Tab-separated table of C-alpha atoms in Angstrom:
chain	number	residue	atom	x	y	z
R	1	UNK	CA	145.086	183.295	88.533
R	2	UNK	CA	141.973	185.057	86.971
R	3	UNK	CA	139.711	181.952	87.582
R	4	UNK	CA	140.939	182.364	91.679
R	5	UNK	CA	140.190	185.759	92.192
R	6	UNK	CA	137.016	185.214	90.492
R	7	UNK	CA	135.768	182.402	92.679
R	8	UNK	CA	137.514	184.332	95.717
R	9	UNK	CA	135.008	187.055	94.850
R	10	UNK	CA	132.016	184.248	94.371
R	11	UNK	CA	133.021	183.124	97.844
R	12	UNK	CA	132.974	186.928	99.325
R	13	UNK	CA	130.020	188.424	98.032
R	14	UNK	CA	127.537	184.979	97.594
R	15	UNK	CA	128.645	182.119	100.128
R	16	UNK	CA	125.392	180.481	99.012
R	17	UNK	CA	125.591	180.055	95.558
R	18	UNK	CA	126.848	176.971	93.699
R	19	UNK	CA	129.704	177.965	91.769
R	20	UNK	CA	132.561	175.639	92.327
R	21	UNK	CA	133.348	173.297	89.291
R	22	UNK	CA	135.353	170.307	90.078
R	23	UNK	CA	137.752	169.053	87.818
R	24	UNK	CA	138.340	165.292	87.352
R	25	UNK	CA	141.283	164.469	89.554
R	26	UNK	CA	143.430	162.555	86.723
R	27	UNK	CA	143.596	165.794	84.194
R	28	UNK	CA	144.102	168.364	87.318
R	29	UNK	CA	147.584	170.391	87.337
R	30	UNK	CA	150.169	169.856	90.285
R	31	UNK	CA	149.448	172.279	93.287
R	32	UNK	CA	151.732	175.648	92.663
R	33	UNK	CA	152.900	178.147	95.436
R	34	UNK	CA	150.851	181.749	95.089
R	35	UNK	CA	154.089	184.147	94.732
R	36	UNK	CA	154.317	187.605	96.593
R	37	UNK	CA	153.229	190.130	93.547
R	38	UNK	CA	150.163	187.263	93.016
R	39	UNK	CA	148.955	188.026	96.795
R	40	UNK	CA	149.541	191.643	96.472
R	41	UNK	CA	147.221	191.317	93.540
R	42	UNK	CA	144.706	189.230	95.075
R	43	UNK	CA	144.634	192.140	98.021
R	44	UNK	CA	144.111	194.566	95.728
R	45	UNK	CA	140.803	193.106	93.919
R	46	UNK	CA	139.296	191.793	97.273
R	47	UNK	CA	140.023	194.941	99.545
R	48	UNK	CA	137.177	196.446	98.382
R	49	UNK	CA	134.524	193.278	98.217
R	50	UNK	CA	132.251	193.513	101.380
R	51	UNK	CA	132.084	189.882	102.932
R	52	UNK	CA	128.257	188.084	103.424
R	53	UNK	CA	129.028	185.931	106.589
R	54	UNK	CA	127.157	182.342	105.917
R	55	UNK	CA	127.118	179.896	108.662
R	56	UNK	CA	128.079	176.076	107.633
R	57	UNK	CA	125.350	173.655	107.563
R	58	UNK	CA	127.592	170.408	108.884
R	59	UNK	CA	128.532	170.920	112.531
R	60	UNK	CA	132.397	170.034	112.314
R	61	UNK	CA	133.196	172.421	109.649
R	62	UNK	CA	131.123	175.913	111.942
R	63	UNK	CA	133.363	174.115	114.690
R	64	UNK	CA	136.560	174.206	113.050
R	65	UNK	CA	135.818	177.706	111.770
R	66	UNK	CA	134.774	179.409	115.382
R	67	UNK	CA	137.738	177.578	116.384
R	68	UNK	CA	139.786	178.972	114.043
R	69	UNK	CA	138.257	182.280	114.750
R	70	UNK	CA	139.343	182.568	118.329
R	71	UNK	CA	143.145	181.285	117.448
R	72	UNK	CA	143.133	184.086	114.870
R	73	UNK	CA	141.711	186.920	117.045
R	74	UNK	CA	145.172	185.839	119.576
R	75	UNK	CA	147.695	185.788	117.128
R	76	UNK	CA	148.744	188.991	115.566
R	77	UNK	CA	147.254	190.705	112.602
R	78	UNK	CA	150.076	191.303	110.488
R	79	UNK	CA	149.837	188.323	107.606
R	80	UNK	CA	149.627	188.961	104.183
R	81	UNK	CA	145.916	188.368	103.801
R	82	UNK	CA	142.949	190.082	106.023
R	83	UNK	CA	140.829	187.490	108.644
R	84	UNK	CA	137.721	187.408	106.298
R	85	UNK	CA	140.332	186.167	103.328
R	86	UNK	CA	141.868	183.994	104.916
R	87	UNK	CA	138.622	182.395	106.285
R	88	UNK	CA	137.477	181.899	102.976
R	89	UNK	CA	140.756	180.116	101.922
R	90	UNK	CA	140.238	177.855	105.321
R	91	UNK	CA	136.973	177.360	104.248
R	92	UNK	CA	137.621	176.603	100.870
R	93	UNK	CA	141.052	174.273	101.971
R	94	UNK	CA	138.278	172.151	103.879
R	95	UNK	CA	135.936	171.753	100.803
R	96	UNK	CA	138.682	170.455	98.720
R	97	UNK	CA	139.907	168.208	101.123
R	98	UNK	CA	136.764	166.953	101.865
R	99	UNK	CA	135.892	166.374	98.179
R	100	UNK	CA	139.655	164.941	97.464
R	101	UNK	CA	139.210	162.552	100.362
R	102	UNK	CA	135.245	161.046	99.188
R	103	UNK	CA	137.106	160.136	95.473
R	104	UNK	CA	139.806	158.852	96.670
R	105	UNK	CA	137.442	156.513	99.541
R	106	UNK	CA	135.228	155.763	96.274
R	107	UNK	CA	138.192	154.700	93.833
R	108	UNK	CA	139.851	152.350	96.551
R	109	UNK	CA	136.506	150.706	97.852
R	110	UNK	CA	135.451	150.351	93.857
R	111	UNK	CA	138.848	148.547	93.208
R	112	UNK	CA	138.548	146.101	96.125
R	113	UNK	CA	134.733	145.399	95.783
R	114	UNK	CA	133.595	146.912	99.362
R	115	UNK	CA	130.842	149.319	97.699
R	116	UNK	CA	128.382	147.042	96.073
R	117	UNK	CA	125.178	148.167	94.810
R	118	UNK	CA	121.356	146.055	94.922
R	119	UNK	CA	119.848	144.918	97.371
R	120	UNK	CA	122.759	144.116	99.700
R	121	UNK	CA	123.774	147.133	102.141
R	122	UNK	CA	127.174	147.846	102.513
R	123	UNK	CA	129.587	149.481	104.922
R	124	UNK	CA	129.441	153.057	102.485
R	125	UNK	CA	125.568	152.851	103.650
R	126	UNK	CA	127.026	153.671	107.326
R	127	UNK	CA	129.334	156.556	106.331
R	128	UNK	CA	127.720	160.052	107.189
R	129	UNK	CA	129.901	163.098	105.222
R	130	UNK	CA	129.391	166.498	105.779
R	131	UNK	CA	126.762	167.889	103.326
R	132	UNK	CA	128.984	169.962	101.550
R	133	UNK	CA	127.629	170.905	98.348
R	134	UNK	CA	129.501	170.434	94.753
R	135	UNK	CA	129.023	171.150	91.278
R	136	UNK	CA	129.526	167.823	89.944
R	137	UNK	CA	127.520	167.825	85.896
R	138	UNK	CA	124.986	165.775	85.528
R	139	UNK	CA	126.923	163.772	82.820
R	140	UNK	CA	129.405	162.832	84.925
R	141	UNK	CA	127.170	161.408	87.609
R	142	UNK	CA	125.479	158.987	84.871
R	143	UNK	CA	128.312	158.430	83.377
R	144	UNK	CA	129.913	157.080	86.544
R	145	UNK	CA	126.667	154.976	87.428
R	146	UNK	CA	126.790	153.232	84.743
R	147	UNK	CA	130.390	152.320	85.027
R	148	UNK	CA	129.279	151.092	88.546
R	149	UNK	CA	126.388	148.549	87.338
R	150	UNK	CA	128.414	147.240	84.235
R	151	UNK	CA	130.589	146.044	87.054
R	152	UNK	CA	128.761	144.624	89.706
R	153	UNK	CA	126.318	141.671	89.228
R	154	UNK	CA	123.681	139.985	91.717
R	155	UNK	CA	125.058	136.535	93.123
R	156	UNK	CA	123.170	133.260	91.709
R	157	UNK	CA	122.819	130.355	93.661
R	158	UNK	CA	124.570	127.185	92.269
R	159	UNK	CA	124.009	125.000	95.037
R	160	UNK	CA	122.423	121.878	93.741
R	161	UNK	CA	123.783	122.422	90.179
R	162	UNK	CA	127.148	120.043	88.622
R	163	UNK	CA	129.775	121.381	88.244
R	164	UNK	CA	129.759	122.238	84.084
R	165	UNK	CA	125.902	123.729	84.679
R	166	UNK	CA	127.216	125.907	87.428
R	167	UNK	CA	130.626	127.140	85.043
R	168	UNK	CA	128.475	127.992	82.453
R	169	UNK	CA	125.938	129.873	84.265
R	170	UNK	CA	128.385	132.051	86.155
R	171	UNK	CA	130.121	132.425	82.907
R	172	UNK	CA	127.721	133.731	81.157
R	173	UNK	CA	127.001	136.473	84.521
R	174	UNK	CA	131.556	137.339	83.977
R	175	UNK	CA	131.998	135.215	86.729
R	176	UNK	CA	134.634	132.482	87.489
R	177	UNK	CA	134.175	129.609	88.834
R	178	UNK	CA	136.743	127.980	90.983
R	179	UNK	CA	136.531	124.262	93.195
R	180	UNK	CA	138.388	124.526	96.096
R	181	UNK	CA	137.749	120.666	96.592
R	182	UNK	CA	134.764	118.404	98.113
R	183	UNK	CA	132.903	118.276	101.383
R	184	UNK	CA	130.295	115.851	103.159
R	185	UNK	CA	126.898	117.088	102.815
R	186	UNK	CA	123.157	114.908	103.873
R	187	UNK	CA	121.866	117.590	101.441
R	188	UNK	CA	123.309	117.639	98.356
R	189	UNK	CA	124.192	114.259	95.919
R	190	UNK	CA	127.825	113.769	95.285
R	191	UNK	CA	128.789	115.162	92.134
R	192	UNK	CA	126.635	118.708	93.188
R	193	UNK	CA	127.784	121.757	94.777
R	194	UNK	CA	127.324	121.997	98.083
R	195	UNK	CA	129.019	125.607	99.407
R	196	UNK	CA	129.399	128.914	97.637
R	197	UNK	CA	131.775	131.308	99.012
R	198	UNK	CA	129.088	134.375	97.888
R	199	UNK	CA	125.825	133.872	98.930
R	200	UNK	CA	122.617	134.650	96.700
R	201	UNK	CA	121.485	138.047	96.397
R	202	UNK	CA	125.100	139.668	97.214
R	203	UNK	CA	126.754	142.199	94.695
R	204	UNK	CA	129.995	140.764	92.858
R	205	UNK	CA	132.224	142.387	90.591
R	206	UNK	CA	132.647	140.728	86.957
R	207	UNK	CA	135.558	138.701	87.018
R	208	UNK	CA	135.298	137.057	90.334
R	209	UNK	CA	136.180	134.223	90.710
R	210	UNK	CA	133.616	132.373	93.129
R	211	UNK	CA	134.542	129.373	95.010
R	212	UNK	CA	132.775	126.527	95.611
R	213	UNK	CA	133.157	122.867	97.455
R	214	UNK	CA	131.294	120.155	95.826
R	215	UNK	CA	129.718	116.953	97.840
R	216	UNK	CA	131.329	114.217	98.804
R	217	UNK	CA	128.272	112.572	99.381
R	218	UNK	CA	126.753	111.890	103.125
R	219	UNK	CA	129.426	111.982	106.219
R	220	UNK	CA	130.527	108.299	107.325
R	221	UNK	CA	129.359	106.632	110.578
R	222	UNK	CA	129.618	103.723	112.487
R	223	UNK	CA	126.748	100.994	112.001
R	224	UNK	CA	124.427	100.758	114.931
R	225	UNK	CA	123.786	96.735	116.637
R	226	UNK	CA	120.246	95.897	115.788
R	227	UNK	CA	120.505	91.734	116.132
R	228	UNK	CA	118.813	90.160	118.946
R	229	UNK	CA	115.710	92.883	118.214
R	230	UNK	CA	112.422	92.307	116.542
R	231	UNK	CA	112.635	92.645	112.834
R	232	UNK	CA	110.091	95.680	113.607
R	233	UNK	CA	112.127	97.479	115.659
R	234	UNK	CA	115.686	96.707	113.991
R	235	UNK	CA	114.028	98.177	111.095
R	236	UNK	CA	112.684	100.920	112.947
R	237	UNK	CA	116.206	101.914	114.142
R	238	UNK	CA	117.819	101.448	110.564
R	239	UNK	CA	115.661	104.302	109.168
R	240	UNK	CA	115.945	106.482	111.561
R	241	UNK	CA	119.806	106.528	111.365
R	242	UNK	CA	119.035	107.332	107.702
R	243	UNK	CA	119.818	104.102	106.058
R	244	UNK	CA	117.363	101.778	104.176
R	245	UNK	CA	116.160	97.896	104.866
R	246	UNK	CA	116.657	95.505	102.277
R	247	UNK	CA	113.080	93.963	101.538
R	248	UNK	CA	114.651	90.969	100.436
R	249	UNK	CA	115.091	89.897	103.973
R	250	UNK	CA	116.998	86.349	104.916
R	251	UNK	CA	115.164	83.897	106.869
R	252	UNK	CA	117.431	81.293	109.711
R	253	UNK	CA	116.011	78.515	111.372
R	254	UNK	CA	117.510	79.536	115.120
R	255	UNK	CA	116.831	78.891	118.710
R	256	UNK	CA	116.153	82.448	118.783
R	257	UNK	CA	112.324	83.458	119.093
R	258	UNK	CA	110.851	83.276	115.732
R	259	UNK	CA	111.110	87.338	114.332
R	260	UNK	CA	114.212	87.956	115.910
R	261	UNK	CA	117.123	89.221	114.231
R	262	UNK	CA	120.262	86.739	113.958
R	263	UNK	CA	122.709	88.731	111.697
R	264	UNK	CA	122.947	92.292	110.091
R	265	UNK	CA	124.641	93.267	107.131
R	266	UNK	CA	127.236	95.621	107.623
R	267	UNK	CA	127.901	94.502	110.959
R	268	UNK	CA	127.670	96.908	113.772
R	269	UNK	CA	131.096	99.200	114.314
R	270	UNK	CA	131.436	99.565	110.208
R	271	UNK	CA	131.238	102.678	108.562
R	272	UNK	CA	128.324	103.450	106.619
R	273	UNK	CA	126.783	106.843	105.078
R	274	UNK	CA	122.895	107.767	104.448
R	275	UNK	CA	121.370	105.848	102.007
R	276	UNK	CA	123.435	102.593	102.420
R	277	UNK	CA	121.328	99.028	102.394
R	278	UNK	CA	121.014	97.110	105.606
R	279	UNK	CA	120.320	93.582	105.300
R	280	UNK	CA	118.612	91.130	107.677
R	281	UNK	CA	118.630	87.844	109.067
R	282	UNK	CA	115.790	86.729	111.010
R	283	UNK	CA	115.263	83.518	113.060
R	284	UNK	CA	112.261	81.505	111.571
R	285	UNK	CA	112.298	79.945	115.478
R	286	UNK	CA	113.579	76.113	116.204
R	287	UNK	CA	113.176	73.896	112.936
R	288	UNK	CA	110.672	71.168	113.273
R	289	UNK	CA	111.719	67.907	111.641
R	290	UNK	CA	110.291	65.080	111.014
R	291	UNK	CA	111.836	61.630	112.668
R	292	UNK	CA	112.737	59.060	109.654
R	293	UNK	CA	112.437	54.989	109.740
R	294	UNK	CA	115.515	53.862	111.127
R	295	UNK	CA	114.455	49.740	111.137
R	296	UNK	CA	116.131	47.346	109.223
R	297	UNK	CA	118.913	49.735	107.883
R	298	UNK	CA	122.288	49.397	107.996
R	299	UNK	CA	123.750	52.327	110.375
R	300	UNK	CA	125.432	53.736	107.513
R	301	UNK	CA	121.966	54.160	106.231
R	302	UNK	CA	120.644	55.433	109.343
R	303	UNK	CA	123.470	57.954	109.541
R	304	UNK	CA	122.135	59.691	106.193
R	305	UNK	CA	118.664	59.485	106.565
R	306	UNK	CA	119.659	61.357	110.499
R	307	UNK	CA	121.582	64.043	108.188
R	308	UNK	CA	119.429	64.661	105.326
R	309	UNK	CA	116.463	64.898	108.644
R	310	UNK	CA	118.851	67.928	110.161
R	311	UNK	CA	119.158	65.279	113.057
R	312	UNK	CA	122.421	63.875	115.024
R	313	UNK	CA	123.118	60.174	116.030
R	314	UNK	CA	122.165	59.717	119.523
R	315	UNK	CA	122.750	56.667	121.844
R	316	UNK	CA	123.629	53.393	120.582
R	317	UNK	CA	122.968	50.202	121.789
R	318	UNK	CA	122.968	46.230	120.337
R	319	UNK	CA	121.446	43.217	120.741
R	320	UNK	CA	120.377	39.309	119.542
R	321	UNK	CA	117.664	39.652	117.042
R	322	UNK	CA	116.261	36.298	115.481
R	323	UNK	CA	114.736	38.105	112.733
R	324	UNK	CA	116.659	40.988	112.058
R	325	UNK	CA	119.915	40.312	110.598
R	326	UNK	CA	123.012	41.046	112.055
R	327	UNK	CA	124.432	45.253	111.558
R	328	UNK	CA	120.817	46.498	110.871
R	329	UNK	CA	118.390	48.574	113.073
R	330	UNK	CA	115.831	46.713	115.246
R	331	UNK	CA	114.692	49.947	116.908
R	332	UNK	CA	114.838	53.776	117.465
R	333	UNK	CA	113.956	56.578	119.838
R	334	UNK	CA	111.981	58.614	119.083
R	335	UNK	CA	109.874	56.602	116.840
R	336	UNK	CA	109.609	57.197	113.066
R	337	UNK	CA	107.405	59.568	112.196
R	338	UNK	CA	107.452	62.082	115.330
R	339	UNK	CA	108.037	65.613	115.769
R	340	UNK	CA	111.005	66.712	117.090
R	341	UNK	CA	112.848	69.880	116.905
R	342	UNK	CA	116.341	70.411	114.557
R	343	UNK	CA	119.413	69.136	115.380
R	344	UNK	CA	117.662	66.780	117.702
R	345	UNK	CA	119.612	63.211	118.925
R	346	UNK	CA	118.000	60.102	117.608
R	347	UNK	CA	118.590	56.541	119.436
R	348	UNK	CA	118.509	53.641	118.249
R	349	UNK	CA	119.351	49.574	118.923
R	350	UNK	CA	121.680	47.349	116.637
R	351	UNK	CA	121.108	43.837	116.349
R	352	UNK	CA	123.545	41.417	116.654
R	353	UNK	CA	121.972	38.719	114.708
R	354	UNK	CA	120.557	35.480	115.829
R	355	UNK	CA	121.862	34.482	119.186
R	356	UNK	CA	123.266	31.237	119.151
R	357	UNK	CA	122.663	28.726	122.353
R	358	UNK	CA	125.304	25.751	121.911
R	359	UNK	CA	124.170	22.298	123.480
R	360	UNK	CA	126.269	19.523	124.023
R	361	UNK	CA	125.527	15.283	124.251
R	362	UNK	CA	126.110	13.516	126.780
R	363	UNK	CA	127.144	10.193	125.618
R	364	UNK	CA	124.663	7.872	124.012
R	365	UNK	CA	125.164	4.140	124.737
R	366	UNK	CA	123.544	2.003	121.555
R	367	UNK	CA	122.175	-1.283	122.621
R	368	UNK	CA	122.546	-3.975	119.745
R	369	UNK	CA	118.957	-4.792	118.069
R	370	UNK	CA	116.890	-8.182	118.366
R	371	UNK	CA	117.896	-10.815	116.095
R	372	UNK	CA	121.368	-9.685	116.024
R	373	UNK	CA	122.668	-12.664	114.617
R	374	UNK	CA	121.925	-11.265	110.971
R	375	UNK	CA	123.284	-8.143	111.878
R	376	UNK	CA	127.034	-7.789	110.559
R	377	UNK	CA	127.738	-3.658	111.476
R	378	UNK	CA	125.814	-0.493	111.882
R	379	UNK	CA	126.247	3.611	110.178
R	380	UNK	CA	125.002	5.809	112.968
R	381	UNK	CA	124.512	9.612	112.439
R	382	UNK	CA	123.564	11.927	114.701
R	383	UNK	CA	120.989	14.745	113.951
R	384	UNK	CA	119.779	18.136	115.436
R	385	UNK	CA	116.173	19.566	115.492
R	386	UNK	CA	116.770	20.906	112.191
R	387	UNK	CA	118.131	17.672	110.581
R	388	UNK	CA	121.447	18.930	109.887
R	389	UNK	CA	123.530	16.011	110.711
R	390	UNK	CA	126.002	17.084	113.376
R	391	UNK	CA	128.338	13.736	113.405
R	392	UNK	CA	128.425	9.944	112.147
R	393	UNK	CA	130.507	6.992	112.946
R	394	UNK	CA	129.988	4.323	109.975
R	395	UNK	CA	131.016	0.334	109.726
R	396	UNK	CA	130.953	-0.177	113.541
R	397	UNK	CA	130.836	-4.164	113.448
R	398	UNK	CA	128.204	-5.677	115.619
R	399	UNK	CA	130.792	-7.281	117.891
R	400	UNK	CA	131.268	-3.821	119.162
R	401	UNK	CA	127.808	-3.244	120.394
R	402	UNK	CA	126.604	-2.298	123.229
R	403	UNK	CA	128.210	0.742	121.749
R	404	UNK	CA	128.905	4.062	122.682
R	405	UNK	CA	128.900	7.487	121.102
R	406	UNK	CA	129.821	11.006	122.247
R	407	UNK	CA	130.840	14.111	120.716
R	408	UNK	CA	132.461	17.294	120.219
R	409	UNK	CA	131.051	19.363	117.273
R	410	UNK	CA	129.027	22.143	118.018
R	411	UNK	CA	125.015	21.802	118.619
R	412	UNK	CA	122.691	24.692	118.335
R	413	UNK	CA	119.637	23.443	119.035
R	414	UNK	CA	118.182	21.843	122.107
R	415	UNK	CA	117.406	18.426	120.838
R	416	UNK	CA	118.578	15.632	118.240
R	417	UNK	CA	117.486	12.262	116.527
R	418	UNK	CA	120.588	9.739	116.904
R	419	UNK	CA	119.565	7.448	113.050
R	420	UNK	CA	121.558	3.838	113.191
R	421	UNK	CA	121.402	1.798	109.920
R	422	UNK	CA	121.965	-1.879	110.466
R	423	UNK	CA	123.486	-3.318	107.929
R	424	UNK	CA	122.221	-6.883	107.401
R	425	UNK	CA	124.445	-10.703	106.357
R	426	UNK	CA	122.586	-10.149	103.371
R	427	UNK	CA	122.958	-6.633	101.751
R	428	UNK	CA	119.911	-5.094	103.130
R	429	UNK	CA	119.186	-2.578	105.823
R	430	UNK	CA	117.303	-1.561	108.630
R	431	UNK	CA	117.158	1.925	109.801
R	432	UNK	CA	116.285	2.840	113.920
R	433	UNK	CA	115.769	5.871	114.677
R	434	UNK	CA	115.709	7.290	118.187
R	435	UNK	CA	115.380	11.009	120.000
R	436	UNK	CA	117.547	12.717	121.955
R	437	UNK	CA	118.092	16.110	124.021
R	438	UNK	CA	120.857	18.128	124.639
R	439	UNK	CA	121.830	19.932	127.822
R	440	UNK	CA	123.018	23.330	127.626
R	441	UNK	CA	126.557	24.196	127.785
C-alpha cells in the first residue's frame, strides 16, 4: 500500500519523471480490491499534493483523457476519489494495459515464429504503439536479446545439395530437415533438392523443421516427328527440345533423297525428358549396284548372283541354243557389268538346248550291180551326215534286187549316205556307197 501512495504522489507532483518499475509478469501478485479505510487513507496523503497537469505525448491516450474529462465534468462529484486522482488512476490503468498488452503480443508472436530478427522485415516492423515510456533495466533488455538471437537463425540455401549434405548442414544450424517427396525440375539433377519451404536469408527458429522436395529429374514429354527432314534440321529440332543427337548416326540405302531422315529413335508420340539420346537414320539415296554375268549359268545360279547383287529376277524367256546347253543362260538385260539402281529387275533368256529338225527318207530303190552273176546277197546300212548309222537291212539275196528300202527311225540331219556291201560267190566283198537327202518332216 506504501509503494501506491508513493508512486500516486510521483504521478501528482512529477508527471515527467521516470519512476515506474515494472515487474516481470510471471512473479507479479494477483490483482486485489483497494478496501474502504485503504481509500480513506490514500485521500488523506494526496489531499494536500498540488497536481502538475502534463499533456500525453501519443494522441489516443490526450484523446481518451479530454474525453474522459468532459464525461466526468457531467456526472456528479460525489465518488470516493477527487477528478485529478482519479485521472491519474485512468492514466495509470492505460499504461499498464498498454504495457500488459506489448508482452503478451511479444510472448505469443515469439512462440509461433512471426517476430524474426536479420535482415528479413516482419509484420512487428508495421506495428506503431504509443510512446509510452517504461522503466524496463538495462539487464533485462540484454538479457531478453540474447534469448531472441540464440533462437532465431538465418535460412541457408540447400538447393542443389543431396539430401545427407543438406541434413547435416541444417543440423549443424538446429534445424530439421524433412522430404515431403520429389518433383520435376530442368534445373536441378535427380537425387538434388529442388524446393525449400524457407527461402535464403529468412529468420527461423532452432528446431524447425524445413521441408524440402527433391528432383525427380526433367518433366516427361512427347517426342517430336523429325523423319522425312534433313539430318541438319532434324538435328536442329532435337536440341532445341532439349534432347541430344547420337553422333553415331545410322546410314539406309532409301529412295529417299540422300541426307534425309528415314527413322528416329524414340519414335515420335513417346515420352522422353531433357537429356535423353535421339538416334538417326538417314537415307544414303538409291543404292547403285553393279549388274553380274548371268551367261551360261544355271538359273539357280543366276537367282543368287541377282540376290547377293541386291537385284530381283525380272522377265524370263527360252529358246534353241546350239551351243549353249539346255537350262543355262544365253542372255540378260541389262548386260553384265552395268549400273543400275537397287532392287532393280534383271532379264534374261533360257536356252532350250539344241533344236532338233527331224528328216525323213523317202524310199530308196537299190538297183542290182554289174556282173551280178557273182553276186549272192547284199548288207545295206543307211547313214546320216554325221555317220551315225540310222538303219540296216543285212543278207538281202540278190534275187531280191531291184530292191527297196524305206524307213521309220528318226533322222536329224538333212542328208545321208545309203553303204551296200555285196557279198560275193566267193567270200569277198564289194562295198557301194551312194548319197542321199532327206526332206523335212
Amino acid at each position: 500500500m506504501s509503494e501506491l501512495l508513493e508512486d500516486l504522489r510521483h504521478a501528482l507532483v512529477n508527471p515527467d519523471e521516470d519512476f515506474v518499475v515494472l515487474t516481470p509478469s510471471f512473479i507479479q501478485d494477483k490483482t486485489r480490491m483497494i478496501s474502504a479505510e485503504e481509500v480513506n487513507q490514500i485521500r488523506e496523503e494526496t489531499s494536500g499534493i498540488p497536481v502538475v497537469k502534463r499533456e500525453l505525448r501519443q494522441e489516443p491516450v490526450q484523446r481518451y483523457v479530454q474525453e474522459e474529462d468532459e464525461e466526468d465534468e457531467e456526472e456528479d462529484e460525489g465518488g470516493f476519489l477527487n477528478p485529478k486522482m482519479e485521472k491519474a488512476m485512468t492514466v495509470m490503468g492505460i499504461v499498464a494495459a498498454v504495457i500488459i498488452l506489448l508482452i503478451v503480443i511479444y510472448l505469443v508472436g515469439s512462440m509461433l515464429g512471426s517476430f524474426k530478427f536479420g535482415k528479413g522485415k516482419t509484420e512487428k516492423d508495421d506495428v506503431d504503439f504509443p510512446d509510452i515510456e517504461t522503466s524496463v533495466t538495462d539487464t533485462d533488455t540484454e538479457a531478453d536479446t540474447e534469448a531472441d538471437e540464440e533462437e532465431l537463425v538465418e535460412m541457408i540455401s540447400v538447393l542443389g545439395k543431396e539430401l545427407d549434405e543438406a541434413r547435416r548442414q541444417l543440423t549443424d544450424m538446429g534445424l530439421e530437415l524433412r522430404r515431403l517427396g520429389a518433383v520435376a525440375s530442368d534445373e536441378y539433377e535427380e537425387g538434388q533438392i529442388a524446393e525449400q519451404d524457407i527461402k535464403e536469408g529468412e529468420s527461423v527458429v532452432k528446431g524447425t523443421a524445413i521441408q524440402v522436395r527433391v528432383s525427380s529429374g526433367p518433366a516427361d514429354f512427347e517426342m517430336i516427328k523429325v523423319t522425312g527432314n534433313p539430318a541438319a534440321t532434324a538435328r536442329d529440332m532435337i536440341t532445341a527440345h532439349g534432347l541430344e543427337v547420337n553422333p553415331e548416326s545410322k546410314y539406309e540405302f532409301n529412295e529417299l533423297p540422300e541426307g534425309t531422315v528415314i527413322r528416329q529413335s524414340p519414335e515420335a508420340g513417346a515420352m522422353v525428358k531433357k537429356g535423353d539420346v535421339v538416334t538417326l537414320t538417314i537415307s544414303k539415296g538409291i543404292e547403285q549396284v553393279q549388274v553380274p554375268d548371268l551367261r551360261k549359268r544355271t538359273e539357280s545360279e543366276a537367282g543368287q548372283l541377282l540376290l547377293d547383287s541386291n537385284l530381283l529376277q525380272g522377265d524370263k524367256s527360252s529358246e534353241y541354243d546350239d551351243n549353249i546347253p539346255e537350262g543355262c543362260i544365253i542372255s540378260q538385260s541389262p548386260e553384265a557389268g552395268a549400273s543400275v539402281n537397287a532392287n532393280s529387275k534383271v532379264s534374261y533368256v533360257v536356252s532350250l538346248g539344241k533344236k532338233e529338225i527331224v528328216y525323213r527318207m523317202k524310199d530308196q530303190k537299190i538297183e542290182e550291180p554289174e556282173n551280178s552273176e557273182f553276186v549272192i546277197s547284199a548288207n545295206i546300212v543307211l547313214l546320216d551326215a554325221n555317220g551315225v548309222e540310222i538303219d540296216r537291212w543285212d543278207g538281202i539275196p540278190i534275187s531280191s534286187f531291184p530292191y527297196v528300202i524305206s524307213t521309220r527311225e528318226t533322222i536329224t540331219t538333212s542328208t545321208g549316205t545309203i553303204s551296200i556291201e555285196w557279198v560275193l560267190d566267193d567270200g569277198e566283198t564289194h562295198t557301194q556307197q551312194t548319197s542321199v537327202n532327206f526332206e523335212q518332216r
